[in-house]
Short mmCIF file of C-alpha atoms in Angstrom, two decimals:
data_model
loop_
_atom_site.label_atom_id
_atom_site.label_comp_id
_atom_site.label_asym_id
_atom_site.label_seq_id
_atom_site.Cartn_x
_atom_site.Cartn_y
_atom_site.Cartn_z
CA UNK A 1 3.20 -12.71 23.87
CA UNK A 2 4.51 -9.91 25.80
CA UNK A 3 7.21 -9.44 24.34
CA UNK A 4 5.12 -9.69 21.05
CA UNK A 5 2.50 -6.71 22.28
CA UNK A 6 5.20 -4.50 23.37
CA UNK A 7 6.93 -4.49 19.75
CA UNK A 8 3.79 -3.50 18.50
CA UNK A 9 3.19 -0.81 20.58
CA UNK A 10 6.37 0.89 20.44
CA UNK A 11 7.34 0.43 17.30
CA UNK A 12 6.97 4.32 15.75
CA UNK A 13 8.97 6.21 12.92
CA UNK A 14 8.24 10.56 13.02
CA UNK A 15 6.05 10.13 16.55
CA UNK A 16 3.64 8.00 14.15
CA UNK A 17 2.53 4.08 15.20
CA UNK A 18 3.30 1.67 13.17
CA UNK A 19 2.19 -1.93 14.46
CA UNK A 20 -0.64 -1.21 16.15
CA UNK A 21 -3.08 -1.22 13.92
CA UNK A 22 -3.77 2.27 13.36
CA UNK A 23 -2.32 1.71 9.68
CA UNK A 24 -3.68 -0.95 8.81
CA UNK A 25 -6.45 -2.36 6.32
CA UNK A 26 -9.21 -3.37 8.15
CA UNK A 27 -9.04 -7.09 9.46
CA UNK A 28 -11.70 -8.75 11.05
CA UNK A 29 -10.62 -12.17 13.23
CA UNK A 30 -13.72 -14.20 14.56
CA UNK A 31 -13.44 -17.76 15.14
CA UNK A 32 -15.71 -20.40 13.40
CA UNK A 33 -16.08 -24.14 14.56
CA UNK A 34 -15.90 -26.52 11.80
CA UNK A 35 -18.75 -29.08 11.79
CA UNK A 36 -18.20 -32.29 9.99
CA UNK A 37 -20.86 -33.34 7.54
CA UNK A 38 -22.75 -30.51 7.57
CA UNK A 39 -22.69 -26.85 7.22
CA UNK A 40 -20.10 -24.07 7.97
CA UNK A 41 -22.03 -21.11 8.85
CA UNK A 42 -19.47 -17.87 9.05
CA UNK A 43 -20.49 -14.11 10.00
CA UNK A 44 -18.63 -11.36 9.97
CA UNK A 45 -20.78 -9.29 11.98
CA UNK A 46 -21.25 -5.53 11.69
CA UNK A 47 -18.46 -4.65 9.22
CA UNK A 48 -19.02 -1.06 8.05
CA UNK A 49 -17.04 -0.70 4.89
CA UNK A 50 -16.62 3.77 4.43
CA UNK A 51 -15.41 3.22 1.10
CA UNK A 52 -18.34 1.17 -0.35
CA UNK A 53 -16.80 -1.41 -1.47
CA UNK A 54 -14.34 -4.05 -0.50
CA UNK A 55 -12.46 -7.31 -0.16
CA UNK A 56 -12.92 -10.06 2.00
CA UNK A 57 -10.43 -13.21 2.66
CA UNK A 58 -11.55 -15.97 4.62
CA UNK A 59 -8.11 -17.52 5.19
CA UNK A 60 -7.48 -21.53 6.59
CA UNK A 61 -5.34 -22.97 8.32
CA UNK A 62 -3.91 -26.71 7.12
CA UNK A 63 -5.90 -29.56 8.62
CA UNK A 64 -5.20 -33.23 7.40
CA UNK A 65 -7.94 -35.45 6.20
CA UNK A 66 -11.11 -35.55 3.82
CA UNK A 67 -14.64 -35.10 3.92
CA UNK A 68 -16.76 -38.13 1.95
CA UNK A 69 -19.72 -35.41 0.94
CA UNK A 70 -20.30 -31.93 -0.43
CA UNK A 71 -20.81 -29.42 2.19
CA UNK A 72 -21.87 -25.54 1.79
CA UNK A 73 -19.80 -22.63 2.97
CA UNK A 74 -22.03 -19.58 3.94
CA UNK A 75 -20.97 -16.05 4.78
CA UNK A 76 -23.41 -13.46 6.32
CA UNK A 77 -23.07 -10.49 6.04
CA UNK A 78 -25.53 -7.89 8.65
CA UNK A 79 -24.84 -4.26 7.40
CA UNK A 80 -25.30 -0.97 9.42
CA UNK A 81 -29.37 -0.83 8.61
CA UNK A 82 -29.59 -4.58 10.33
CA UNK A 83 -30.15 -5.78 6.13
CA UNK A 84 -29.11 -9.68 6.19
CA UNK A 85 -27.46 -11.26 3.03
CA UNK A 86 -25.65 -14.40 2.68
CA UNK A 87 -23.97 -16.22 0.37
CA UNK A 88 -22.75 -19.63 -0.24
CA UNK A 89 -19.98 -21.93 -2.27
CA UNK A 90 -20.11 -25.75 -2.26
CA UNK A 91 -17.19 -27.60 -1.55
CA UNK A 92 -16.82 -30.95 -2.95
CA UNK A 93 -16.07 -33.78 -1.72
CA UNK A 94 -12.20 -35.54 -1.10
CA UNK A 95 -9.45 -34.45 -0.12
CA UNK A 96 -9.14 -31.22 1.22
CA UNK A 97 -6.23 -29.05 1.92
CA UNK A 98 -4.99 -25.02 2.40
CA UNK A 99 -7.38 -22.80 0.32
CA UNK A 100 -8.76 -19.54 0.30
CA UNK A 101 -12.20 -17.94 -0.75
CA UNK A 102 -12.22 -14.49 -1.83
CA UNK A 103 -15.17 -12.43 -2.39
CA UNK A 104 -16.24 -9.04 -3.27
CA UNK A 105 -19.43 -6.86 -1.78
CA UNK A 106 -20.55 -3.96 -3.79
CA UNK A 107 -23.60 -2.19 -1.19
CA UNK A 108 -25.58 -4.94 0.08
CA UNK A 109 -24.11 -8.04 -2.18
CA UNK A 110 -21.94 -10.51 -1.74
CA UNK A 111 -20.75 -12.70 -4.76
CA UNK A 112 -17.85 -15.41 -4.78
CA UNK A 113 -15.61 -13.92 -6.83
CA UNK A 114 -12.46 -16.77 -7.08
CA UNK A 115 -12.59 -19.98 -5.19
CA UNK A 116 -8.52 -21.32 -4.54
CA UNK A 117 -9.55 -23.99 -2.84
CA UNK A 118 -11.43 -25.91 -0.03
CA UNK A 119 -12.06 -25.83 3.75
CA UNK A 120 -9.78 -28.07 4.91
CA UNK A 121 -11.73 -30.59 7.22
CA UNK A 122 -11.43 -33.67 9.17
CA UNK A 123 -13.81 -36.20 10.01
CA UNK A 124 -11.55 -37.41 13.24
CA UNK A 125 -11.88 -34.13 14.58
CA UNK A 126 -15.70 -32.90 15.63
CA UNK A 127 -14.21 -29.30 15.78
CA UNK A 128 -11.52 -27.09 14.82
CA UNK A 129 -10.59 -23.29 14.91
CA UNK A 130 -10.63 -21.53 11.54
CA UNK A 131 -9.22 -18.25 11.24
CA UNK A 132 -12.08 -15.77 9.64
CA UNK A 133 -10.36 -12.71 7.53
CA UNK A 134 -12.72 -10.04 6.51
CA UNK A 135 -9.79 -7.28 4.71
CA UNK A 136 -11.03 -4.31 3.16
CA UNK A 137 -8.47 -0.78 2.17
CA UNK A 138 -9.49 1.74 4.97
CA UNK A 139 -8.85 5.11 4.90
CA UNK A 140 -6.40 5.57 7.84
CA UNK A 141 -3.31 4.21 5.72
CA UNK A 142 -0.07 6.21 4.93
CA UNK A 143 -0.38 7.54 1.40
CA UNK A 144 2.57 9.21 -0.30
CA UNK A 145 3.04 11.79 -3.30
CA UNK A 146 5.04 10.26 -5.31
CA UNK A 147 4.32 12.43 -8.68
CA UNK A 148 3.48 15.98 -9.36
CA UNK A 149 -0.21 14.91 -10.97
CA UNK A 150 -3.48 14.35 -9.01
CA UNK A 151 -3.59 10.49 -8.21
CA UNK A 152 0.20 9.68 -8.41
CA UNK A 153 0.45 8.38 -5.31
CA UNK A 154 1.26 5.12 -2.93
CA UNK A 155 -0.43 4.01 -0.31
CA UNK A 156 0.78 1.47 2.24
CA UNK A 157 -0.63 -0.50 4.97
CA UNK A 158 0.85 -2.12 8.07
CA UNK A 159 -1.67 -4.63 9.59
CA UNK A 160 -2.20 -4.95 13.48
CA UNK A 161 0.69 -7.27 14.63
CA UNK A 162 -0.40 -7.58 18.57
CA UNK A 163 -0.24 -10.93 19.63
CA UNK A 164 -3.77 -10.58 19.89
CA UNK A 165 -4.49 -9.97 16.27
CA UNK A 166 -2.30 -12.51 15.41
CA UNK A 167 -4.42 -15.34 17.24
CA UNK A 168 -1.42 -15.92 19.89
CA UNK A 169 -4.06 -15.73 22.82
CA UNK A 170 -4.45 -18.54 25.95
CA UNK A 171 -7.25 -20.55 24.36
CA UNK A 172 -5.49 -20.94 20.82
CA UNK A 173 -1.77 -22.04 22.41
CA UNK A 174 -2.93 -24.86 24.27
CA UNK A 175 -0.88 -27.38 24.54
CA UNK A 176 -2.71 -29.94 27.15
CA UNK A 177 -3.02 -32.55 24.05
CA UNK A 178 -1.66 -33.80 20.65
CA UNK A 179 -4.83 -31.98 19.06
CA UNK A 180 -4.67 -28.80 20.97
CA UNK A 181 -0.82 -28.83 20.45
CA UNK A 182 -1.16 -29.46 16.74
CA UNK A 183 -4.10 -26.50 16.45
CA UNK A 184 -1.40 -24.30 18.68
CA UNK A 185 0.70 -25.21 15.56
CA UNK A 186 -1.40 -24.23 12.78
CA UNK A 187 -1.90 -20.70 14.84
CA UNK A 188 1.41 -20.14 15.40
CA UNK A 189 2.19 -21.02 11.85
CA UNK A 190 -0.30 -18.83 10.69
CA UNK A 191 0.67 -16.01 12.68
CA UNK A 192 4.36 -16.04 10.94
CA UNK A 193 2.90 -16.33 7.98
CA UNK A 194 0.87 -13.42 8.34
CA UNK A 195 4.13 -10.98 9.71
CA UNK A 196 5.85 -12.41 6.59
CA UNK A 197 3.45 -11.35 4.30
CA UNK A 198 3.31 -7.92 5.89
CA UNK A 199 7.03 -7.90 6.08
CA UNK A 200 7.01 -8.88 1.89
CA UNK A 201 4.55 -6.33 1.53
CA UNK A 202 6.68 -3.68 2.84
CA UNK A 203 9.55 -5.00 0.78
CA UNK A 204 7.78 -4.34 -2.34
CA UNK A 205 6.49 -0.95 -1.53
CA UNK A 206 10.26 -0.17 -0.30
CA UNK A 207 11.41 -1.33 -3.86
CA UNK A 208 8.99 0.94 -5.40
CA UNK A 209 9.77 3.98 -3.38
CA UNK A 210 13.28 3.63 -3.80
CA UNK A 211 12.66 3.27 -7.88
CA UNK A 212 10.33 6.47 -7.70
CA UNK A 213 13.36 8.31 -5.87
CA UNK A 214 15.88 7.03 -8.16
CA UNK A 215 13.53 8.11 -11.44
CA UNK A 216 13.25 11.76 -9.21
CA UNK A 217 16.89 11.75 -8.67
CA UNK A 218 17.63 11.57 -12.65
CA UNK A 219 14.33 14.20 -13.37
CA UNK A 220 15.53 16.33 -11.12
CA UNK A 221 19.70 16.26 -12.78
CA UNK A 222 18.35 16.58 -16.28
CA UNK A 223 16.05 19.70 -14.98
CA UNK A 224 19.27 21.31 -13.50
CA UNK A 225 21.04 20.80 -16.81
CA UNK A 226 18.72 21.78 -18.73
CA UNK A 227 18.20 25.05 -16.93
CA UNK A 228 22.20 25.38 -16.84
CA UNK A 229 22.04 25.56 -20.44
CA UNK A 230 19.02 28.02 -20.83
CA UNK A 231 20.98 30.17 -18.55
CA UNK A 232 24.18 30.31 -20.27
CA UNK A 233 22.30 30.68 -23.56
CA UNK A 234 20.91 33.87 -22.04
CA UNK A 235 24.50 34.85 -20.94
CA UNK A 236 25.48 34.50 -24.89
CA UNK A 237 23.01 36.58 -25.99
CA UNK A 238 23.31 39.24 -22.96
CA UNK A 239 27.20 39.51 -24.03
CA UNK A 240 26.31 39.80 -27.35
CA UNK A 241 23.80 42.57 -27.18
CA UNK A 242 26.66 44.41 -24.41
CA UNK A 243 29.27 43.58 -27.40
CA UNK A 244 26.93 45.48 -30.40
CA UNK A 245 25.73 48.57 -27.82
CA UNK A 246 29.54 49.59 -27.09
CA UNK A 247 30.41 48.94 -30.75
CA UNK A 248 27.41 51.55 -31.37
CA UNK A 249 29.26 53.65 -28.39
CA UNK A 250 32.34 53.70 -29.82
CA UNK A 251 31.23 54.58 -33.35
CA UNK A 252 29.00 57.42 -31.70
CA UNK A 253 32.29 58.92 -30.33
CA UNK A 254 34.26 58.21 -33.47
CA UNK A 255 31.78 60.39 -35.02
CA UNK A 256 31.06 63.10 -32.46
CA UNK A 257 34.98 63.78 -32.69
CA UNK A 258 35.26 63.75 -36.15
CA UNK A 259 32.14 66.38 -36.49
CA UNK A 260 34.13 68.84 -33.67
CA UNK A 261 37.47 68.42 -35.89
CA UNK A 262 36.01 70.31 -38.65
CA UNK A 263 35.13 73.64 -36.96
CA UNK A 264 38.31 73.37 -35.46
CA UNK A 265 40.04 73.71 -38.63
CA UNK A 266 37.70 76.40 -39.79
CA UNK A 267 38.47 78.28 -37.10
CA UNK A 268 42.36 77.92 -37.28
CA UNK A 269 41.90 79.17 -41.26
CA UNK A 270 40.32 82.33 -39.91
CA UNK A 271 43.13 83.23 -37.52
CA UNK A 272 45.81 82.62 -39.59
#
């Protein structure tokens, strides 16, 4: 865990931190206690949202087993005014394995928006630790200009990767008995799985930045040869305009000379 923290507090690039959490989207980690044969009640607690509007994941972890009835998920949400609103998905029953729920909030309303799967449960157990995700796109992420146009940008987000954040903490890596060990499992699982996606994620926007600066690269070539060729088409025509003005300068003295030659001779009749 130590060794875990310090990475993600000294891991920088230009003075700026990286895996602390600063950059990230916002993630909100509570713990819920699953309670067989009845119902999951979730909150996420004050989550302000600046933007208005945003996504939340409530993320699993894999539990073997099956539930024999129906049971109701429900997700609170308590906004900045203190204004309550929940809403619910039924799960039905069987077996039950890794799933997510996603769900949007637009102001004050929740709505299920895709249902992957179900809570995975276990009747054995009388409790387990699910891992609550609320994610929403902050304003605190890198963004980069990746275009000359208003809006062509990228942004990019690097989630808090403290051992903290990632659920390595005392109570969650116990190891006193098979259950405990096998929920220090599921964290620990979880917690790779989470720096992998992050680590994927920053693989794809690396791909993308490297395309933009290859597609740059090529602009910026065919600018330079197209100027090259603007510019020596101005050369032509500069030489061409020198060529006809000392043609004109040369004719000018052709004739200048040719007008002095005849008073000369005029002049040589009269002395003779």
């Amino acid at each position: 865990r130590e060794e875990i923290d310090r990475i993600s507090r000294t891991t920088e690039f230009n003075t700026k931190k990286l895996l602390d959490g600063k950059l990230e989207n916002f993630r909100f980690t509570p713990d819920a206690k699953v309670v067989t044969g009845g119902n999951i009640n979730v909150s996420l607690g004050t989550i302000r949202n600046t933007a208005g509007e945003g996504t939340y994941v409530i993320e699993v972890g894999q539990l073997n087993g099956s539930v024999s009835s129906a049971i109701d998920v429900r997700i609170t949400r308590i906004d900045a005014s203190g204004s309550i609103t929940t809403t619910s998905a039924t799960i039905g029953a069987g077996v039950v394995a890794l799933g997510n729920i996603t769900f949007r909030w637009t102001g004050s309303t929740f709505s299920i928006s895709d249902f992957g799967g179900a809570l995975p449960l276990n009747e054995v157990i009388d409790s387990a630790v699910v891992r609550v995700e609320a994610l929403y796109t902050s304003n605190t992420q890198l963004i980069f200009q990746i275009g000359s146009n208003e809006g062509h940008n990228m942004i990019a987000g690097i989630d808090n990767m403290s051992a903290k954040s990632l659920g390595l903490t005392t109570s969650t890596l116990k190891v006193t008995d098979q259950n405990s060990a096998e929920k220090a499992i599921m964290v620990v699982d979880g917690a790779i799985h989470r720096v992998s996606t992050a680590r994927a994620a920053l693989g794809a926007i690396q791909n993308r930045l490297e395309h933009t600066i290859a597609n740059l690269g090529v602009a910026a070539e065919n600018l330079t040869a197209a100027e090259s060729r603007i510019r020596d088409a101005d050369m032509a025509k500069e030489m061409m305009q020198f060529t006809k003005q000392q043609i004109l300068l040369q004719s000018s003295m052709s004739m200048l000379a040719q007008a002095n030659a005849q008073p000369q001779q005029v002049l040589q009749i009269l002395r003779g």
